[in-house]
Coordinates of C-alpha atoms in Angstrom, one line a residue:
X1 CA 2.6 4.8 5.0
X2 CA 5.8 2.7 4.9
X3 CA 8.5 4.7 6.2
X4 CA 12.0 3.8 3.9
X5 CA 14.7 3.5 6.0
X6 CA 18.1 5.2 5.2
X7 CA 21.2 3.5 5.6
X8 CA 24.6 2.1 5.8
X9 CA 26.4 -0.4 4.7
X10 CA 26.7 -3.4 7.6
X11 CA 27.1 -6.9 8.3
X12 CA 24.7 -7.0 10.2
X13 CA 20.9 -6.9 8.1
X14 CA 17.7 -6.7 9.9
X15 CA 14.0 -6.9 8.8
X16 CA 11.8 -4.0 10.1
X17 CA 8.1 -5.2 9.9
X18 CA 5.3 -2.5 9.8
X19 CA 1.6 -2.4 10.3
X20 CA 0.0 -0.1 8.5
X21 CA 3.1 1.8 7.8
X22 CA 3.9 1.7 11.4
X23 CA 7.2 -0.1 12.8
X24 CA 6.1 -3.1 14.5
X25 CA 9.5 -4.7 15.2
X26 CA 12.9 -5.4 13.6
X27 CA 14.1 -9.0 13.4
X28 CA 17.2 -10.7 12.2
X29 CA 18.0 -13.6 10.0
X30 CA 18.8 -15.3 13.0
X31 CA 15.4 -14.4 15.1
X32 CA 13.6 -15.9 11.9
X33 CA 15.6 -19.4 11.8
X34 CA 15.0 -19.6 15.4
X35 CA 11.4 -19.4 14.7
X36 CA 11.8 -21.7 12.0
X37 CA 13.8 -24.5 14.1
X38 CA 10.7 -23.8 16.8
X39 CA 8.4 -24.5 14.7
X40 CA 10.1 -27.7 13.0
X41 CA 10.2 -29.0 16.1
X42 CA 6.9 -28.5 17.2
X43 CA 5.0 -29.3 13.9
X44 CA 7.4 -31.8 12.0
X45 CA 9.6 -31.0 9.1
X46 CA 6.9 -32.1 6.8
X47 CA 4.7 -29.2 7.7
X48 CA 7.1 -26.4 7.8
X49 CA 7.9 -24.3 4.6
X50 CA 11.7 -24.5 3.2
X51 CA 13.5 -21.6 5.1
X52 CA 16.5 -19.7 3.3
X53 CA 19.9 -21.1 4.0
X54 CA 22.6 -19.5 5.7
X55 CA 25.9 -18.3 3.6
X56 CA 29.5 -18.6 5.0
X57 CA 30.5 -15.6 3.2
X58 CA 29.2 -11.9 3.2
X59 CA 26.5 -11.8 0.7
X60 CA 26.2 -9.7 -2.4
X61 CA 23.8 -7.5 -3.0
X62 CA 21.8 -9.7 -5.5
X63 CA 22.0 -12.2 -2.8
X64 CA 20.5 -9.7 0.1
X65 CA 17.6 -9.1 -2.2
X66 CA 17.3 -12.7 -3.0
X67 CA 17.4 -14.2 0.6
X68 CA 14.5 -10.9 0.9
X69 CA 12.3 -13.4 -1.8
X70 CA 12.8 -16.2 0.1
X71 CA 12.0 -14.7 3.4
X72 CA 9.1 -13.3 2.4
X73 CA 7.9 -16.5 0.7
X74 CA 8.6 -18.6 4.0
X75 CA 6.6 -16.2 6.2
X76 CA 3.7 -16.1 3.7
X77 CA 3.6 -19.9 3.8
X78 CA 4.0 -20.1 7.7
X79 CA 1.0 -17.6 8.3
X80 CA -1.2 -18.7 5.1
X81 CA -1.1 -22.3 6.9
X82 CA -4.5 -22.5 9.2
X83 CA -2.3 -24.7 11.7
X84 CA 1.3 -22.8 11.8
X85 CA -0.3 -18.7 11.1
X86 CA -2.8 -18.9 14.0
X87 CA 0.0 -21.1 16.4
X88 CA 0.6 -18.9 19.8
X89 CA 4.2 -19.3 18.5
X90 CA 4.3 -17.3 15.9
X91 CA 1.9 -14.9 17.2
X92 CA 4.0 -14.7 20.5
X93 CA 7.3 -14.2 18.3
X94 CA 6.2 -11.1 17.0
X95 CA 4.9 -9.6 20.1
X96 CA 8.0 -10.7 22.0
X97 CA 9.8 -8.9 19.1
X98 CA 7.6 -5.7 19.1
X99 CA 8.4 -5.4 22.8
X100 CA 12.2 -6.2 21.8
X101 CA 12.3 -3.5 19.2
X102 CA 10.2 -0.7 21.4
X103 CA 12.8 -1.7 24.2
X104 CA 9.8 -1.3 26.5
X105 CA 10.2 -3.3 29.7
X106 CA 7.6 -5.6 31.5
X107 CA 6.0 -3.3 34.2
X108 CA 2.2 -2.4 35.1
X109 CA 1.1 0.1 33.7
X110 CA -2.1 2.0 33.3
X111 CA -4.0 2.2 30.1
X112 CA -7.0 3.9 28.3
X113 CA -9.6 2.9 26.8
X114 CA -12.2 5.0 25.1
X115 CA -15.5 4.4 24.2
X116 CA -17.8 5.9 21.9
X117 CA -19.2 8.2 24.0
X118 CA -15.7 9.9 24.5
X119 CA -15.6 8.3 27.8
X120 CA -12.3 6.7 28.9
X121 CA -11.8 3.5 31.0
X122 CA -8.6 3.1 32.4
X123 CA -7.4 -0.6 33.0
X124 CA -4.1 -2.1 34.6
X125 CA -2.4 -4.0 32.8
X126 CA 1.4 -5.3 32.1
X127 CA 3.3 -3.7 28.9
X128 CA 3.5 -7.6 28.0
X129 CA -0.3 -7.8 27.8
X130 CA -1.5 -8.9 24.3
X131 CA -4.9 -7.7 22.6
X132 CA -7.3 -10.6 24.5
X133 CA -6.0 -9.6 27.3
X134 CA -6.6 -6.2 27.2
X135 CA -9.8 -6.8 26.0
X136 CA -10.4 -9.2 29.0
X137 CA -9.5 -6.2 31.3
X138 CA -11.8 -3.8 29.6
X139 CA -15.0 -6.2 30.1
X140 CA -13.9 -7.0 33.6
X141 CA -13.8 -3.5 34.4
X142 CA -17.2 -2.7 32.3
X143 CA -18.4 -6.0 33.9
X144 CA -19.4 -7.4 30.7
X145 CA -20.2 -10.8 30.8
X146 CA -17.6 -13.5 29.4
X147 CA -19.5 -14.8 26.6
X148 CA -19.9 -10.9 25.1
X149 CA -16.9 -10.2 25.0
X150 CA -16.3 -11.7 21.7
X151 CA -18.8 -9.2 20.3
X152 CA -16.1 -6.6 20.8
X153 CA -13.1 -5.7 19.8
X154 CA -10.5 -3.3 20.2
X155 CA -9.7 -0.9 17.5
X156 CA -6.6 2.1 16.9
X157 CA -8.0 5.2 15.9
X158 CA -6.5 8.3 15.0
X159 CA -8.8 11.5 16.4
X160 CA -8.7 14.9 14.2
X161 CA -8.4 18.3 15.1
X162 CA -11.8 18.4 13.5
X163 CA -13.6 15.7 15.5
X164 CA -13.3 13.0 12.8
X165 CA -12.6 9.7 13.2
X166 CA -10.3 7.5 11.1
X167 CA -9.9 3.7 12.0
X168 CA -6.2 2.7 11.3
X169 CA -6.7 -0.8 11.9
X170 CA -8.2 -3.5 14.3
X171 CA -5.5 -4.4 17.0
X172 CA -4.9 -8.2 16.1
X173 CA -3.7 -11.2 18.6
X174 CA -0.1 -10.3 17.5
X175 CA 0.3 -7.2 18.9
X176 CA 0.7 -5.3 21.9
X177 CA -2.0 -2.9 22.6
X178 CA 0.3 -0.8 25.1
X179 CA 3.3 -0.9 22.6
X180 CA 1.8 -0.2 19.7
X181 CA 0.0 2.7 21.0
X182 CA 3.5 4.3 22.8
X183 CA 5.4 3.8 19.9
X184 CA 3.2 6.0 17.9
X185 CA 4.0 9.0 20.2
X186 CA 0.9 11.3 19.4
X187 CA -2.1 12.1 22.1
X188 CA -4.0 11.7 18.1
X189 CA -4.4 8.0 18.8
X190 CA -6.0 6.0 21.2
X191 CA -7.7 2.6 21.6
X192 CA -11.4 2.6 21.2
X193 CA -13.5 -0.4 22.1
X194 CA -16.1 -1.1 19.4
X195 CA -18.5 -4.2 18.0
X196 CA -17.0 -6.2 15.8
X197 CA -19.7 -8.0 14.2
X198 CA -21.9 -6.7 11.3
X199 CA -25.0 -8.4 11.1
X200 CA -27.6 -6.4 13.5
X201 CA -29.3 -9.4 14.4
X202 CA -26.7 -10.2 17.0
X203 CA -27.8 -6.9 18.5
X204 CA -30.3 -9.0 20.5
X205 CA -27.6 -10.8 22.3
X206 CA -25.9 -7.5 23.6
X207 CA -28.8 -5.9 24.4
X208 CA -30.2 -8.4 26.7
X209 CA -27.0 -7.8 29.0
X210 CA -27.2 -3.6 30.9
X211 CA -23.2 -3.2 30.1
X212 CA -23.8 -4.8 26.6
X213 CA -27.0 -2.4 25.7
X214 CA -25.0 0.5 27.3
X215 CA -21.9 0.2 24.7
X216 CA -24.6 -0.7 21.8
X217 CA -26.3 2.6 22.6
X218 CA -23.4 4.7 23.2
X219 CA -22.6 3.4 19.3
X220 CA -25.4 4.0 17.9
X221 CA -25.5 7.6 19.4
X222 CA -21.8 8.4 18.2
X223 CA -22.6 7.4 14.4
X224 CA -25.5 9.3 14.2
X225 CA -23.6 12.8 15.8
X226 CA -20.7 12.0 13.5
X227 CA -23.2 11.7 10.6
X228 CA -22.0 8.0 9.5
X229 CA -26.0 7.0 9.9
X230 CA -28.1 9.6 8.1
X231 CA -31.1 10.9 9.6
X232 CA -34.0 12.8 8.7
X233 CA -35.7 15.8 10.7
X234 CA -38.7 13.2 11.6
X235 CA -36.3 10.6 12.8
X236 CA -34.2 13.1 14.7
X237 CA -37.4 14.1 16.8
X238 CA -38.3 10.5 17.7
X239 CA -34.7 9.8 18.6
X240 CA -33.9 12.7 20.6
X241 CA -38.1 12.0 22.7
X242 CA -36.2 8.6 23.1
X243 CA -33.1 9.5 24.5
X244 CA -34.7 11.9 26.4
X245 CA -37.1 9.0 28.1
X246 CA -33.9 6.7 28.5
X247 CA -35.7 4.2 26.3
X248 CA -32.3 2.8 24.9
X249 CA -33.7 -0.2 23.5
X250 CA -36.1 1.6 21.3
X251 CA -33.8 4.4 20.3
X252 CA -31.3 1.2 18.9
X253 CA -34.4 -0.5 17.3
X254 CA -35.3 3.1 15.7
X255 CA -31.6 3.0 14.5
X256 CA -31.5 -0.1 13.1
X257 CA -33.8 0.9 10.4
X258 CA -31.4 4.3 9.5
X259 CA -29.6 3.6 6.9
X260 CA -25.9 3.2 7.7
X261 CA -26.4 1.5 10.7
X262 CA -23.6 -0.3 11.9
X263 CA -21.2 0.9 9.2
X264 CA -17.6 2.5 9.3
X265 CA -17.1 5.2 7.6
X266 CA -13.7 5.5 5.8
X267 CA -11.8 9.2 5.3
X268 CA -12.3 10.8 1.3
X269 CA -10.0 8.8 -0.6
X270 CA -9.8 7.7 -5.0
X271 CA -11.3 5.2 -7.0
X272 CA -11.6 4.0 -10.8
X273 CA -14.9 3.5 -10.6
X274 CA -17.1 4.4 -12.8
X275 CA -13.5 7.1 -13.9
X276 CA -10.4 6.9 -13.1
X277 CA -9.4 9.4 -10.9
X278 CA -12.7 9.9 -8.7
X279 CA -13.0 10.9 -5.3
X280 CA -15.0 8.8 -3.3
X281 CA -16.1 8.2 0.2
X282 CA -15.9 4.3 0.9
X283 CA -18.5 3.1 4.0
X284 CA -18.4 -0.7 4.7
X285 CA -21.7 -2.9 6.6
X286 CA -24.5 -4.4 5.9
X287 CA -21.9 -6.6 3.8
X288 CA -21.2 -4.4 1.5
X289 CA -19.1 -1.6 0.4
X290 CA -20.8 1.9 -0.1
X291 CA -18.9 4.2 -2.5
X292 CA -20.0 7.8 -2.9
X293 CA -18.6 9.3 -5.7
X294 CA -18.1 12.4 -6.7
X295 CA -17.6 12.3 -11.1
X296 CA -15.0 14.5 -12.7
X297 CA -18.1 16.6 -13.3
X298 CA -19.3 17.4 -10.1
X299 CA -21.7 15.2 -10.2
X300 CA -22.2 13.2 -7.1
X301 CA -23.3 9.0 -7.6
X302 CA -23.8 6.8 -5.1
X303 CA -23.6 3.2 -5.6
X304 CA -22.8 -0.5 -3.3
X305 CA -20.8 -3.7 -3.9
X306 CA -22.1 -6.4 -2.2
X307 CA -19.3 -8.6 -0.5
X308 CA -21.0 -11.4 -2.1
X309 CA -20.5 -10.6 -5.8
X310 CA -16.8 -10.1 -5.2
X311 CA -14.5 -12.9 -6.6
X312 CA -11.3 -11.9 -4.8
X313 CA -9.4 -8.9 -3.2
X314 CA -6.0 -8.0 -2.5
X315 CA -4.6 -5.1 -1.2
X316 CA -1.1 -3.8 -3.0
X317 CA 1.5 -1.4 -1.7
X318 CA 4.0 0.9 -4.0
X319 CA 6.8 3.1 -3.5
X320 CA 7.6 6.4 -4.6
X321 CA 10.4 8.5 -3.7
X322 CA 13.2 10.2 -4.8
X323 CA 15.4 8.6 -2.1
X324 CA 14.8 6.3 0.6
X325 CA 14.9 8.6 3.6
X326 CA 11.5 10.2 1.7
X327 CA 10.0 7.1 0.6
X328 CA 5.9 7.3 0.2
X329 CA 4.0 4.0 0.0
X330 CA 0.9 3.9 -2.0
X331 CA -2.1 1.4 -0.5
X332 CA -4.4 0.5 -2.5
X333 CA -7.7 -2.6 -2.2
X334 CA -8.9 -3.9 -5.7
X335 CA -11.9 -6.3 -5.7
X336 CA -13.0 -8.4 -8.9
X337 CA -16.7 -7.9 -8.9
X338 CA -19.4 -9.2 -11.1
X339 CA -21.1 -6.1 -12.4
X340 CA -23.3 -8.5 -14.4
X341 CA -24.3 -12.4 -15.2
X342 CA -21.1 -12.9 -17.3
X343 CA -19.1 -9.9 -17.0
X344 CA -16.2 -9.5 -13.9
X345 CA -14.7 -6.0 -13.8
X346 CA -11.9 -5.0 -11.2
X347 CA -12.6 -1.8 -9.0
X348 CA -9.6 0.1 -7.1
X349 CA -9.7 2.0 -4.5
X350 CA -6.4 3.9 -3.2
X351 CA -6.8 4.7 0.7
X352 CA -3.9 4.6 3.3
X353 CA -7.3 2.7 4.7
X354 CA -7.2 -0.1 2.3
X355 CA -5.8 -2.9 4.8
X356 CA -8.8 -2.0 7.4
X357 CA -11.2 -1.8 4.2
X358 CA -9.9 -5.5 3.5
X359 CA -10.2 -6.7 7.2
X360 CA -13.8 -5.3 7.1
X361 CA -14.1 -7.5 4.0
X362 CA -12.8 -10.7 5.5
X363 CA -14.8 -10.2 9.1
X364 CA -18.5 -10.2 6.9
X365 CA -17.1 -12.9 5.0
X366 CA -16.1 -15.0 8.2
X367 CA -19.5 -14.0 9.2
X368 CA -21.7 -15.2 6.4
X369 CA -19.5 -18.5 5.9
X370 CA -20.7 -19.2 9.5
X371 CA -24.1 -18.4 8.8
X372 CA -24.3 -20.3 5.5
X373 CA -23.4 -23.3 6.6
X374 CA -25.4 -23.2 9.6
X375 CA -22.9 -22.7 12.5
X376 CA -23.5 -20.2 15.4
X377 CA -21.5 -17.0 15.5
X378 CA -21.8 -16.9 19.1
X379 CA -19.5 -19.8 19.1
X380 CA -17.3 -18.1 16.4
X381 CA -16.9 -15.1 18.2
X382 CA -16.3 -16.4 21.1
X383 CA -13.4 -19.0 19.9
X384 CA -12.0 -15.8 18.3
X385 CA -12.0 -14.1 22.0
X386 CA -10.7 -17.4 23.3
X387 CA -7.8 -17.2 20.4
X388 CA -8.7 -20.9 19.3
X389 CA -10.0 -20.0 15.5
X390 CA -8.1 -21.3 13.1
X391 CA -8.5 -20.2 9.3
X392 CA -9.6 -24.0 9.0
X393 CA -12.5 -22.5 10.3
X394 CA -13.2 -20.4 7.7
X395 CA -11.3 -22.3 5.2
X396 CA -13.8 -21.8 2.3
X397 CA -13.3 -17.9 2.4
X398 CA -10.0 -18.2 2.3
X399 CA -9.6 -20.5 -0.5
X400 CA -12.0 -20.0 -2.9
X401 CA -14.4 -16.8 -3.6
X402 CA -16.6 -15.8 -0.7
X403 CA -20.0 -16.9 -2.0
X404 CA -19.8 -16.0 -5.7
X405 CA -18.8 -18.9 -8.4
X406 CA -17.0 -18.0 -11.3
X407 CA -19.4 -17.5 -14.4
X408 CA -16.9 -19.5 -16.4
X409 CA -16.1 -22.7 -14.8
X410 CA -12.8 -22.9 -17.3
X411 CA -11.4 -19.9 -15.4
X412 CA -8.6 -20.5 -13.1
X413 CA -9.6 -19.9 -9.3
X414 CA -8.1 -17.1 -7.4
X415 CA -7.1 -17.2 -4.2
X416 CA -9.0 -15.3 -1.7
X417 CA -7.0 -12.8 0.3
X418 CA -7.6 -13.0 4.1
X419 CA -7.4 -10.4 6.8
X420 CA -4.1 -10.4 8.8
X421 CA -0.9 -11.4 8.0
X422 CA -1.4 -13.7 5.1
X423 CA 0.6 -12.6 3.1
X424 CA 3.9 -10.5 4.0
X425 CA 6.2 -8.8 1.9
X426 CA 10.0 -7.8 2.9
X427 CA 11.4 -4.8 1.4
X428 CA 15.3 -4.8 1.3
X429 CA 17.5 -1.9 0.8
X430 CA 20.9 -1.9 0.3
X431 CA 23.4 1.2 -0.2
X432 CA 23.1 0.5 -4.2
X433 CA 19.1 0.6 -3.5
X434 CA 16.8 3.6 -3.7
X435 CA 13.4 3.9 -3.1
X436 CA 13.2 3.7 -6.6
X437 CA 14.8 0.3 -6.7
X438 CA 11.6 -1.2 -4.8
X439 CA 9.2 -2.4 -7.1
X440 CA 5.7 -2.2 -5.6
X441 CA 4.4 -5.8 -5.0
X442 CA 1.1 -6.7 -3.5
X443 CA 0.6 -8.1 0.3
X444 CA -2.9 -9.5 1.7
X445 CA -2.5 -8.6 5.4
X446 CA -1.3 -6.1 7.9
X447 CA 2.6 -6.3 7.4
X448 CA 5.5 -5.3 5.1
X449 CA 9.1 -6.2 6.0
X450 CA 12.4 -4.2 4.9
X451 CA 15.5 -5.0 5.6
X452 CA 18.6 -2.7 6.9
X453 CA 22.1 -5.0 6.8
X454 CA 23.1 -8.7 7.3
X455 CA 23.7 -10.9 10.1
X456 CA 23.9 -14.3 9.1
X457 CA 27.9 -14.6 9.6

């Protein structure tokens, strides 16, 4: 969860950005117009959002929480544009920042990586390295070929006492997979490497390659132990005679037709759906999410929302607390889905989860767009590895529903929510400020700002 910061009065404010509730980095006012001056110059003045403008004199705190607005506006624009929010500037700013703010220095180091199989690889890398380039050391060290590496991506779990695995989120091109896993301080997290497509007929394409059929396998094995794909006692004989020939290949093929193959499993977690108030444990593939519920009656449903029935989603953060040094953050993913031909009916779910729920969302999106309008997701994937995809390139799922039109054409469109930081929101707190002060107020990515003091002097 976000973590309220407690404080004093200063002249000096800065903005703590957080990722899931983790500190990412803390910027000032001054860090941000540089950005903004950066930018100008690069793009023109005609592309670049308005940015706030400095004050000669100390501000008050109904200024501090308005300059907090128009903060939070400007880096929503900057990162919703498909031209300025994928930019290796602004991506580069924040890891420079996240390094900045973890004050770890630029040295090699060695890292971990697991895979599914509990095995670890250990790479060298530099502190500085973003996520491609960690992922580029993983493959070169798996020897996986260039043009699979795409298919993969690297994801920061946390592992329970238990054995159970939660994903936190997918480490994203702004980030620094060494720093962000340091500056969590617990042997609970680590990096595992995992496909990051949905659609099993690109299994074919990993297969075909030893290193690629090796990871698929090591999967597929992994899901079934932990019980995410169910299996029956006939299955489980022909899987284990398969594994036990080394036919890995068939033992995949044999999984593929399990159901929840390929999915993620989510930890327990509430819904609304069909009653307010109903535990439920959330499973996303096959593009669609998998609720199953348990009723205030005991009685267990299960039921799926297909990703392509969904109008919109937006993920929406509150806070609760009776001060700000004990602050708790509420997450929460609502989708508008049409339950029938006419009839649109918004589902909530409320898991610390939600912002991976939503990027699960966006990636099957991305995925179908490309296959709808006949592109190749080979190519997709790999411009992602390469870092050249733009959200022009999936412009339709960005800005209008997925694949579902409205049933009344009257209605006013919605803007679909996309997966990293589309949308960020600053929380400011001053000394006159409790937690209760902060409203909640929705964000569609992976951030949330709050700001500590002023600098702008």
């Amino acid at each position: 969860s976000l973590r309220c910061l407690n404080f004093t009065a200063s002249r000096s404010l800065a903005y703590n950005i957080h990722v899931n509730g983790v500190l990412h980095c803390r910027v000032r006012y001054s860090q941000l117009l540089g950005l903004h001056e950066q930018i100008k110059k690069e793009y023109g003045s005609n592309v670049v959002p308005a940015f706030p403008p400095k004050k000669i004199f100390t501000l008050t705190p109904a200024e501090v929480e308005q300059r907090r607005e128009q903060l939070e506006k400007y880096m929503q624009a900057v990162r919703q544009d498909p031209l300025l929010g994928a930019s290796e500037m602004f991506n580069s700013f924040l890891r420079k920042a996240q390094q900045e703010t973890q004050q770890i220095p630029t040295e090699e180091v060695a890292l971990d990586i697991c895979l599914s199989n509990g095995q670890k690889v250990t790479v060298n890398i530099l502190t500085s390295d973003q996520t491609e380039d960690v992922l580029d050391a993983v493959a070169t060290k798996l020897d996986l070929p260039d043009d699979l590496v795409g298919y993969f991506s690297l994801f920061l779990v946390r592992e329970g006492v238990d054995g159970g695995l939660t994903f936190v989120r997918k480490l994203q091109e702004f980030e620094l997979p060494y720093v962000s896993i340091t500056s969590l301080r617990s042997s609970e997290f680590h990096i595992l490497l995992r496909k990051s497509y949905w659609d099993m007929a690109y299994d074919g394409d990993v297969m075909d390659n030893r290193v690629g059929l090796n990871l698929l396998y090591a999967q597929t094995v992994s899901d079934i132990e932990r019980g995410w794909i169910l299996v029956n006692k006939d299955q489980h004989r022909q899987l284990k005679s398969l594994q036990e020939k080394g036919s890995k290949k068939e033992f995949i093929h044999l999984g593929q037709t399990l159901k929840y193959y390929g999915y993620i499993k989510f930890d327990p977690c509430i819904t609304d759906f069909p009653e307010k108030g109903c535990q439920v444990i959330v499973s996303a593939g096959n593009n669609e999410l998998n609720f199953h519920v348990k009723l205030p009656n005991e009685q267990m449903k299960e039921g799926s929302f297909k990703v392509t029935r969904m109008r919109c989603w937006r993920v929406t953060s509150s806070v609760s607390g009776a001060d700000s040094s004990k602050c708790e953050v509420k997450l929460e993913l609502a989708f508008e889905y049409l339950m029938s031909k006419d009839r649109l009916q918004w589902v909530t779910i409320t898991s610390q989860q939600a912002i991976m729920m939503s990027i699960c969302l966006q990636s099957m999106v991305d995925e179908l767009m490309v296959k709808k309008s006949g592109g190749s997701i080979k190519k997709m994937l790999r411009k992602r590895h390469n870092g050249s995809i733009h959200r022009s390139d999936s412009q339709q799922a960005v800005k209008s529903p997925p694949l579902l039109d409205s049933p009344d054409p009257n209605r006013e469109q919605i803007v679909k929510l996309s997966t990293k930081l589309s949308s960020v929101s600053l929380r400011g707190i001053s000394a006159s400020n409790s937690a209760n002060d902060i409203s909640g107020n929705d964000f569609h990515g992976n951030y949330a700002f709050e700001g500590i003091g002023d600098d702008d002097l």
